mmCIF file of N, CA and C in Angstrom:
data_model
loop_
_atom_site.group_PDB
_atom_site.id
_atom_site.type_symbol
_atom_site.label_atom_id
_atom_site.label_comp_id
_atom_site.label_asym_id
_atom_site.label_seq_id
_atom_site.Cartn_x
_atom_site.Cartn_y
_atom_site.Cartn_z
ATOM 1 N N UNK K 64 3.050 22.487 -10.021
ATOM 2 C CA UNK K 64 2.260 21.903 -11.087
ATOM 3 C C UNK K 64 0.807 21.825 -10.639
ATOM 4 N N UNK K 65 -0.200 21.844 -11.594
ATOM 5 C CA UNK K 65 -1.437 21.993 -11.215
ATOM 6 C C UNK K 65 -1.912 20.672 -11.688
ATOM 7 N N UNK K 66 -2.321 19.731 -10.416
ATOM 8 C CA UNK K 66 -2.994 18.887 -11.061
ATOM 9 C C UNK K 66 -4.134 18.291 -10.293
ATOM 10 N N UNK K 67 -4.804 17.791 -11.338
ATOM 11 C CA UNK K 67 -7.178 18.025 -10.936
ATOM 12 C C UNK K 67 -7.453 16.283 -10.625
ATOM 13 N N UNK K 68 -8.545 16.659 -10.119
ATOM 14 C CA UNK K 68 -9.420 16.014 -9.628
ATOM 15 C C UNK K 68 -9.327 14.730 -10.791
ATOM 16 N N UNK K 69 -9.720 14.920 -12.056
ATOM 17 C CA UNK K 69 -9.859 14.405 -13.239
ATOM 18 C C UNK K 69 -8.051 13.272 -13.101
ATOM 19 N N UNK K 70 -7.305 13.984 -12.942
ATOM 20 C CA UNK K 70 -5.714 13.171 -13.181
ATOM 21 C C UNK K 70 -6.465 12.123 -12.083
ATOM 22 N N UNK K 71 -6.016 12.759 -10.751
ATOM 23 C CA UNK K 71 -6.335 11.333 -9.974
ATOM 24 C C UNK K 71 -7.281 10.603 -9.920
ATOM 25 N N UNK K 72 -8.035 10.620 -10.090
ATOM 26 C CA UNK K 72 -9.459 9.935 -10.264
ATOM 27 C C UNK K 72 -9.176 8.702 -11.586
ATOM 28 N N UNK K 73 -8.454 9.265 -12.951
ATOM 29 C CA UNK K 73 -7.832 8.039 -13.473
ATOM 30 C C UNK K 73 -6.715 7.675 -13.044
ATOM 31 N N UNK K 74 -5.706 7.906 -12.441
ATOM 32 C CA UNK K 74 -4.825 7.348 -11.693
ATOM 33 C C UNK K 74 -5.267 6.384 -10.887
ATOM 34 N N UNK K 75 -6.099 6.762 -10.526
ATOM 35 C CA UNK K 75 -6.929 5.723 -9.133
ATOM 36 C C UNK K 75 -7.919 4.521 -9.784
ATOM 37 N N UNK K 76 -8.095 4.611 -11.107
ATOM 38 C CA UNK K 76 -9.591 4.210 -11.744
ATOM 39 C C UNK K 76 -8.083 2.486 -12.379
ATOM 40 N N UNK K 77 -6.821 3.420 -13.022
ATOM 41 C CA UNK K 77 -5.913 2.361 -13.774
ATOM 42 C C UNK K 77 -4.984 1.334 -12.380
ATOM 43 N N UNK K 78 -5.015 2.410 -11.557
ATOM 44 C CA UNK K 78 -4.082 1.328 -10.193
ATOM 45 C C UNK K 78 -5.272 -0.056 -9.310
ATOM 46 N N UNK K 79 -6.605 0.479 -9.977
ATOM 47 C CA UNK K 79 -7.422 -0.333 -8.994
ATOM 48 C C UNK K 79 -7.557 -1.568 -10.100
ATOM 49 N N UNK K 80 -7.615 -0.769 -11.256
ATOM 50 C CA UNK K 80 -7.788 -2.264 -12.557
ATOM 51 C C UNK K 80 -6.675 -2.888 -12.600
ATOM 52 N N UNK K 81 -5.348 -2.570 -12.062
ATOM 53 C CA UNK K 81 -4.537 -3.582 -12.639
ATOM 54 C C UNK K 81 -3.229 -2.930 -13.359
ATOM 55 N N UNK K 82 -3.612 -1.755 -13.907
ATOM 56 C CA UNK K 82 -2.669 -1.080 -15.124
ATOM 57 C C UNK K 82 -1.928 -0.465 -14.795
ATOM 58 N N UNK K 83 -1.134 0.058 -15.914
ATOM 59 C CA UNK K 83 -0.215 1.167 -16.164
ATOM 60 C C UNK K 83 -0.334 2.081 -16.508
ATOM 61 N N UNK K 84 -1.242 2.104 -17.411
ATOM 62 C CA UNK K 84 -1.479 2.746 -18.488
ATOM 63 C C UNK K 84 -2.545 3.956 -18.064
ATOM 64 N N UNK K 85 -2.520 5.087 -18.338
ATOM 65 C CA UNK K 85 -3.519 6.212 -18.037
ATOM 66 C C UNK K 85 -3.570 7.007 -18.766
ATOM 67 N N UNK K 86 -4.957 7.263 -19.301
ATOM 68 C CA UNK K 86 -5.571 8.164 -19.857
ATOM 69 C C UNK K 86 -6.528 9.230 -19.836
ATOM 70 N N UNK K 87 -6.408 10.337 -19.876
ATOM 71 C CA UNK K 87 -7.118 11.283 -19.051
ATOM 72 C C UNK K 87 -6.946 12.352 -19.895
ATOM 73 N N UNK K 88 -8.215 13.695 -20.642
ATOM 74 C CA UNK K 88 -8.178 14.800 -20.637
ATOM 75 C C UNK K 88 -7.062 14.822 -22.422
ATOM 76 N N UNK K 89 -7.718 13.521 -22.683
ATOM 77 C CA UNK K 89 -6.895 13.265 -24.368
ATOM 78 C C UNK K 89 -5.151 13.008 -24.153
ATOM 79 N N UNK K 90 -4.980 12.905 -22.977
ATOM 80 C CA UNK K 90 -3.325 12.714 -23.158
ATOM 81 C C UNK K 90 -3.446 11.162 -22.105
ATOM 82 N N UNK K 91 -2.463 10.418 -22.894
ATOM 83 C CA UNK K 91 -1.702 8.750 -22.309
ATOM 84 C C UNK K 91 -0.370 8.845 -21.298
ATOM 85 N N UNK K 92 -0.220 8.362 -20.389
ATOM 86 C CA UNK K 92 1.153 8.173 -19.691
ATOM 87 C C UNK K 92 0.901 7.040 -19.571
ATOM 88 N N UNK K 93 2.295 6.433 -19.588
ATOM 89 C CA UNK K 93 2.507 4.907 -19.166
ATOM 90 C C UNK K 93 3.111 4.722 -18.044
ATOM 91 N N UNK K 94 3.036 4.251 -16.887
ATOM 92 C CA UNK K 94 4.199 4.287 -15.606
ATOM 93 C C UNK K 94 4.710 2.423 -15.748
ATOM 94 N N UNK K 95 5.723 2.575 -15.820
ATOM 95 C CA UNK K 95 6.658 1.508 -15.297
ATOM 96 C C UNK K 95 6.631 0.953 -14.698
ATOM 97 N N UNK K 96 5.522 0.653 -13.404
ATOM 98 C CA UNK K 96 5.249 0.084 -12.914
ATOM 99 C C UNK K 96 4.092 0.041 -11.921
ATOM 100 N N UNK K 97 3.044 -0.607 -11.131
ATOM 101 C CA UNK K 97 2.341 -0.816 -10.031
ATOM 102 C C UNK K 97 2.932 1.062 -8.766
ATOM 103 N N UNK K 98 4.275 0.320 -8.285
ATOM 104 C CA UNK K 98 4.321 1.271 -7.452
ATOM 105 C C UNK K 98 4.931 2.708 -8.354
ATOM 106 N N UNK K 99 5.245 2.969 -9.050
ATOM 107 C CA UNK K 99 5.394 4.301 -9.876
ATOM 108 C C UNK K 99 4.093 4.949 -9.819
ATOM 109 N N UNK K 100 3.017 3.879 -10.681
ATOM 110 C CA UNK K 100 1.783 4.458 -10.664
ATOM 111 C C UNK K 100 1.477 5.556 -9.392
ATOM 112 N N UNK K 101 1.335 4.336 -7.992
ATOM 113 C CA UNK K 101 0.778 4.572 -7.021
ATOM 114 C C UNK K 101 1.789 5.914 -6.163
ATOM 115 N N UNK K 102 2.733 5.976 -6.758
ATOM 116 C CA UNK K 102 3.475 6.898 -5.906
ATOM 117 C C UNK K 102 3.041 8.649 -6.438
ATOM 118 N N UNK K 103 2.907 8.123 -7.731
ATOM 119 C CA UNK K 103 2.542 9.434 -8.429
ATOM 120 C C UNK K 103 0.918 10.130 -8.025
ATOM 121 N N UNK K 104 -0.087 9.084 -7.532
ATOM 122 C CA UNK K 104 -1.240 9.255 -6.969
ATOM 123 C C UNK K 104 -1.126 9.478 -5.615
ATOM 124 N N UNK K 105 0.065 9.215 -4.556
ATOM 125 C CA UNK K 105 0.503 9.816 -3.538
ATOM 126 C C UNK K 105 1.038 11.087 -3.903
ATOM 127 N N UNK K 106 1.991 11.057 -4.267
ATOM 128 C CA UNK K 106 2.349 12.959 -4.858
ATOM 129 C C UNK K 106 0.559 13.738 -5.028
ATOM 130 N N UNK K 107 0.407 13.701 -5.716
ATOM 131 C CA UNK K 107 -1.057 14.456 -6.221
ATOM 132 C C UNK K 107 -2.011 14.714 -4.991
ATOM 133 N N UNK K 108 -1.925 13.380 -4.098
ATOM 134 C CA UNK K 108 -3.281 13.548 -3.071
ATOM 135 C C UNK K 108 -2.519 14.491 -1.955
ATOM 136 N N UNK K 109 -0.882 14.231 -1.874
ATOM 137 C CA UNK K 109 -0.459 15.134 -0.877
ATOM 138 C C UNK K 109 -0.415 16.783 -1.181
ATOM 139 N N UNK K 110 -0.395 17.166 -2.675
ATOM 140 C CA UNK K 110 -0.105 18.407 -3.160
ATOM 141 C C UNK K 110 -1.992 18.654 -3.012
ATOM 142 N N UNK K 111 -3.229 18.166 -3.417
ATOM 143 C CA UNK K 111 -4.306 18.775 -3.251
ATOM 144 C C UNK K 111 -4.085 18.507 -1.642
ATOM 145 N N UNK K 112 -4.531 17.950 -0.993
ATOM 146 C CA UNK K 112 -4.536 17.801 0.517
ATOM 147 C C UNK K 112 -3.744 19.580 1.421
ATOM 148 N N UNK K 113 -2.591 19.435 0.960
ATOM 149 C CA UNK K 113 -1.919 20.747 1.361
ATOM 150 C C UNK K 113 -2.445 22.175 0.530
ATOM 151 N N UNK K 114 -3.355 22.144 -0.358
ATOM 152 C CA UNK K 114 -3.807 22.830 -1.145
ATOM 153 C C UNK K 114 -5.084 23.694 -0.283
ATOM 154 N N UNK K 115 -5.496 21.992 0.002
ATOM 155 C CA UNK K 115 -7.653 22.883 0.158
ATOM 156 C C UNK K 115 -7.433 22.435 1.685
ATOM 157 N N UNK K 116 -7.123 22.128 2.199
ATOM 158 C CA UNK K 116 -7.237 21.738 4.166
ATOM 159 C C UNK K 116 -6.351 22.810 4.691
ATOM 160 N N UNK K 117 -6.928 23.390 5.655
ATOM 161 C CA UNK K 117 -5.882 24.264 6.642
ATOM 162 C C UNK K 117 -5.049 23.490 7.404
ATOM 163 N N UNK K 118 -4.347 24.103 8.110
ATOM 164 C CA UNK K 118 -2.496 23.969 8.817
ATOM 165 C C UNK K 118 -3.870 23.677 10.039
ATOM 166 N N UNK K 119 -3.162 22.335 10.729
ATOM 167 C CA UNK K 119 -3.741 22.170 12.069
ATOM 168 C C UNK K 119 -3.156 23.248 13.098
ATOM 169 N N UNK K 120 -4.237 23.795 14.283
ATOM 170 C CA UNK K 120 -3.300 24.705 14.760
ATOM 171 C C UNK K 120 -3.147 24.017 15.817
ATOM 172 N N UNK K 121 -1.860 24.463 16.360
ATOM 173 C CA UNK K 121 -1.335 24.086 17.508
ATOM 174 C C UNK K 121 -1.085 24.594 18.882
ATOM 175 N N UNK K 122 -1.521 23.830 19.903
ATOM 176 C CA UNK K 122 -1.493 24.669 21.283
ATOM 177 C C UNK K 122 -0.485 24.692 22.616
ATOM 178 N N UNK K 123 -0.665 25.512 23.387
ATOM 179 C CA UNK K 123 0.602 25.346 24.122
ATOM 180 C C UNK K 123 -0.502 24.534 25.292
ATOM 181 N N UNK K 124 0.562 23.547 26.088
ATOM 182 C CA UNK K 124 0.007 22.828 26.856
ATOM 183 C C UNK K 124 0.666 23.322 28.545
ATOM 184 N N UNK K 125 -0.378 23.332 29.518
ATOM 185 C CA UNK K 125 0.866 23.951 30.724
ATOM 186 C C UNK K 125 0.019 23.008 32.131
ATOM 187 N N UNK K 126 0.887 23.162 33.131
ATOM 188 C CA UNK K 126 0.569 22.297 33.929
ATOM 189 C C UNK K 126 0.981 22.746 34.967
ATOM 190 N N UNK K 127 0.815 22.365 36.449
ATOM 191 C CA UNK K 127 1.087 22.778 37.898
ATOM 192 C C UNK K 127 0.991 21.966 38.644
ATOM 193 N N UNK K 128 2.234 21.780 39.502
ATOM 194 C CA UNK K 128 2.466 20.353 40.805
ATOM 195 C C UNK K 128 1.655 20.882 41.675
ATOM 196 N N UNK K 129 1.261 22.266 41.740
ATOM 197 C CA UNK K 129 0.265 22.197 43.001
ATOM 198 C C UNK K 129 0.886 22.523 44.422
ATOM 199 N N UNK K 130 1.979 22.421 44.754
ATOM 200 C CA UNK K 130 2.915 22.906 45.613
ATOM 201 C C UNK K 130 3.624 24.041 45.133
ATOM 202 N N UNK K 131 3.597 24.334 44.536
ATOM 203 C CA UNK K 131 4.273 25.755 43.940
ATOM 204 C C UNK K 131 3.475 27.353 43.653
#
């Protein structure tokens, strides 16, 4: 699913006031609750996040006792 800058930004604008209720881009959702809201603004920040940031890269680590 593709979803913008614009969704979360009212997601974030109705969880900081208090609400449920969100409106954005001429369309209403209602969430059921505080944490529904907020979970659905976790979904979104983790799907852009994995979107626009690269894969950390990872390294090999090596070591020597020095007697060997």
């Amino acid at each position: 699913m593709d979803w913008t800058e614009t969704e979360l930004s009212a997601l974030r604008r109705a969880y900081a006031s208090g609400t449920t209720r969100v409106s954005y881009d001429g369309k209403s959702v209602d969430y059921g609750s505080a944490e529904d809201l907020l979970a659905r603004i976790r979904t979104i920040e983790r799907a852009i996040a994995g979107i626009t940031q690269p894969l950390p890269v990872a390294g090999l680590a090596g070591f020597s006792r020095g007697d060997r």
